[in-house]
Short mmCIF file of C-alpha atoms in Angstrom, two decimals:
data_model
loop_
_atom_site.label_atom_id
_atom_site.label_comp_id
_atom_site.label_asym_id
_atom_site.label_seq_id
_atom_site.Cartn_x
_atom_site.Cartn_y
_atom_site.Cartn_z
CA MET A 1 -1.17 1.66 23.78
CA ALA A 2 -0.17 -1.80 22.87
CA PRO A 3 -2.09 -4.83 24.08
CA ASN A 4 0.61 -5.52 26.59
CA GLY A 5 0.26 -2.00 28.03
CA GLU A 6 3.55 -0.71 26.61
CA ASP A 7 3.82 2.28 24.25
CA PRO A 8 5.34 0.63 21.13
CA LYS A 9 7.10 3.88 20.25
CA ASP A 10 9.16 3.51 23.50
CA SER A 11 10.18 -0.12 23.01
CA ASN A 12 11.87 -2.45 20.55
CA GLN A 13 8.54 -4.24 19.98
CA THR A 14 7.43 -4.69 16.39
CA PRO A 15 4.38 -2.48 15.85
CA LEU A 16 1.11 -3.91 14.56
CA PHE A 17 0.80 -1.17 11.92
CA SER A 18 3.19 0.76 9.81
CA VAL A 19 1.22 3.83 8.47
CA VAL A 20 2.83 5.12 5.34
CA ILE A 21 2.03 8.61 4.06
CA ALA A 22 3.33 9.48 0.58
CA THR A 23 3.41 13.19 -0.16
CA TYR A 24 4.38 15.51 -2.92
CA ASN A 25 3.80 19.29 -2.38
CA TYR A 26 1.02 18.79 0.24
CA GLY A 27 2.71 21.12 2.84
CA HIS A 28 -0.68 22.80 3.35
CA LEU A 29 -2.37 19.46 4.28
CA ILE A 30 0.36 17.11 5.53
CA GLU A 31 -0.04 18.09 9.23
CA ARG A 32 -3.71 17.17 9.14
CA ALA A 33 -2.80 13.67 7.90
CA ILE A 34 0.08 13.23 10.38
CA ASP A 35 -2.01 14.52 13.35
CA SER A 36 -4.83 12.16 12.39
CA VAL A 37 -2.37 9.15 12.77
CA LEU A 38 -0.73 10.44 15.99
CA ASN A 39 -4.08 10.87 17.60
CA GLN A 40 -5.35 7.40 17.03
CA THR A 41 -6.97 5.62 19.96
CA CYS A 42 -4.68 2.55 19.05
CA GLN A 43 -1.15 3.55 19.43
CA ASP A 44 0.49 0.24 18.23
CA PHE A 45 1.96 1.79 15.02
CA GLU A 46 4.99 3.49 13.50
CA LEU A 47 4.54 6.36 11.14
CA ILE A 48 6.60 6.78 7.96
CA VAL A 49 6.28 9.86 5.65
CA VAL A 50 7.86 9.50 2.24
CA ASP A 51 8.36 12.83 0.45
CA ASP A 52 8.40 12.32 -3.23
CA GLY A 53 10.62 15.39 -4.15
CA SER A 54 8.42 18.19 -2.75
CA THR A 55 9.43 21.69 -3.69
CA ASP A 56 7.14 23.44 -1.19
CA ASP A 57 7.51 23.50 2.74
CA THR A 58 6.44 19.86 3.21
CA GLY A 59 9.89 18.78 4.44
CA SER A 60 10.09 21.40 7.19
CA ARG A 61 6.58 20.76 8.34
CA VAL A 62 7.16 16.97 8.60
CA GLU A 63 10.57 17.38 10.23
CA ALA A 64 8.99 19.52 13.03
CA TYR A 65 7.50 16.26 14.27
CA GLY A 66 10.92 14.92 15.22
CA ASP A 67 10.97 11.36 16.58
CA ASP A 68 7.26 10.93 16.29
CA LEU A 69 7.75 9.71 12.75
CA ARG A 70 10.35 8.47 10.21
CA TYR A 71 10.78 10.98 7.38
CA CYS A 72 12.30 9.97 4.04
CA PHE A 73 12.90 12.37 1.15
CA GLN A 74 13.40 10.95 -2.46
CA THR A 75 13.73 12.35 -5.85
CA ASN A 76 10.36 12.56 -7.55
CA ALA A 77 9.47 9.16 -8.89
CA GLY A 78 5.69 9.10 -8.47
CA GLN A 79 3.25 8.14 -5.75
CA SER A 80 3.58 4.39 -6.28
CA SER A 81 7.32 4.66 -5.86
CA ALA A 82 6.94 6.69 -2.70
CA TYR A 83 4.51 4.12 -1.27
CA ASN A 84 6.78 1.17 -2.22
CA ARG A 85 9.63 3.00 -0.48
CA GLY A 86 7.58 3.37 2.67
CA ALA A 87 6.60 -0.26 2.55
CA GLU A 88 10.25 -1.21 2.28
CA MET A 89 11.00 0.86 5.43
CA ALA A 90 8.05 -0.57 7.32
CA SER A 91 8.60 -2.96 10.26
CA GLY A 92 4.94 -3.37 11.28
CA ARG A 93 2.88 -6.51 10.73
CA PHE A 94 0.40 -4.65 8.56
CA VAL A 95 0.97 -1.61 6.31
CA TYR A 96 -1.61 1.12 6.15
CA ILE A 97 -1.46 3.45 3.20
CA LEU A 98 -2.69 6.92 3.81
CA ASP A 99 -2.74 9.73 1.21
CA ALA A 100 -1.34 13.03 2.30
CA ASP A 101 -4.62 14.85 1.75
CA ASP A 102 -6.70 12.36 3.81
CA GLU A 103 -7.12 11.92 7.54
CA LEU A 104 -7.87 8.75 9.47
CA LEU A 105 -10.81 8.81 11.77
CA PRO A 106 -9.79 8.60 15.44
CA ASP A 107 -10.57 4.88 15.85
CA ALA A 108 -9.53 3.55 12.42
CA LEU A 109 -6.45 1.57 13.69
CA GLU A 110 -8.43 0.42 16.79
CA ILE A 111 -11.06 -1.06 14.44
CA PHE A 112 -8.34 -2.72 12.40
CA ALA A 113 -6.75 -4.17 15.49
CA ARG A 114 -10.14 -5.51 16.66
CA ALA A 115 -10.80 -7.10 13.24
CA ILE A 116 -7.31 -8.69 13.19
CA ARG A 117 -7.70 -10.09 16.63
CA GLY A 118 -11.09 -11.54 15.54
CA ARG A 119 -9.69 -13.16 12.49
CA GLY A 120 -6.58 -14.68 13.95
CA GLU A 121 -4.16 -16.10 11.39
CA GLU A 122 -6.80 -15.46 8.69
CA ALA A 123 -6.05 -11.74 8.95
CA GLU A 124 -2.94 -12.12 6.97
CA ASP A 125 -5.07 -12.90 3.99
CA CYS A 126 -7.51 -10.11 4.40
CA LEU A 127 -7.84 -6.56 2.98
CA PHE A 128 -9.04 -4.07 5.43
CA TYR A 129 -9.81 -0.40 4.93
CA GLY A 130 -10.25 2.21 7.55
CA GLY A 131 -12.36 5.21 8.14
CA TYR A 132 -10.87 8.45 6.79
CA ILE A 133 -11.70 12.00 5.90
CA SER A 134 -10.79 13.00 2.32
CA VAL A 135 -9.87 16.70 2.08
CA SER A 136 -10.14 18.60 -1.22
CA GLU A 137 -7.75 21.39 -2.25
CA ILE A 138 -10.44 23.95 -1.23
CA GLY A 139 -10.88 22.24 2.17
CA LYS A 140 -14.09 20.34 1.43
CA GLU A 141 -14.34 17.25 3.56
CA ARG A 142 -15.80 13.75 2.68
CA THR A 143 -16.01 11.07 5.37
CA SER A 144 -15.67 7.42 4.52
CA PRO A 145 -16.37 4.89 7.27
CA SER A 146 -14.22 1.85 8.06
CA ASN A 147 -15.23 -1.66 7.00
CA ASP A 148 -15.70 -3.56 10.28
CA PRO A 149 -15.61 -7.28 9.50
#
């Protein structure tokens, strides 16, 4: 929920965050990444998934989320290109980059929002990173906590 009590996905309000996921042939993991964003305790975000030319079932898995996210397919040009495309599409005040094989911890965006509020205008010049779970090809998980300035 946004600070004003509105759900930013249901209004024309600019979201605080644009979460960008770049993916290439991560159909087997992409739903975990997407669900970790959609289930955040802070809902002041838009979600953008840029598919960098996947040849697996990534597209159909992402499209199943409908209006919960914005999906963009591009010809394979590399991960940096996909993230740049997502950043160009972003309308949020801050862009959060999430790898397709990672998951945000449930309060990652809430911690960011609190840190941004605490820093005021200085937040524009800060680099924040959030808690996430990195998932290997064989399903092994490694948790990394948020920095909480």
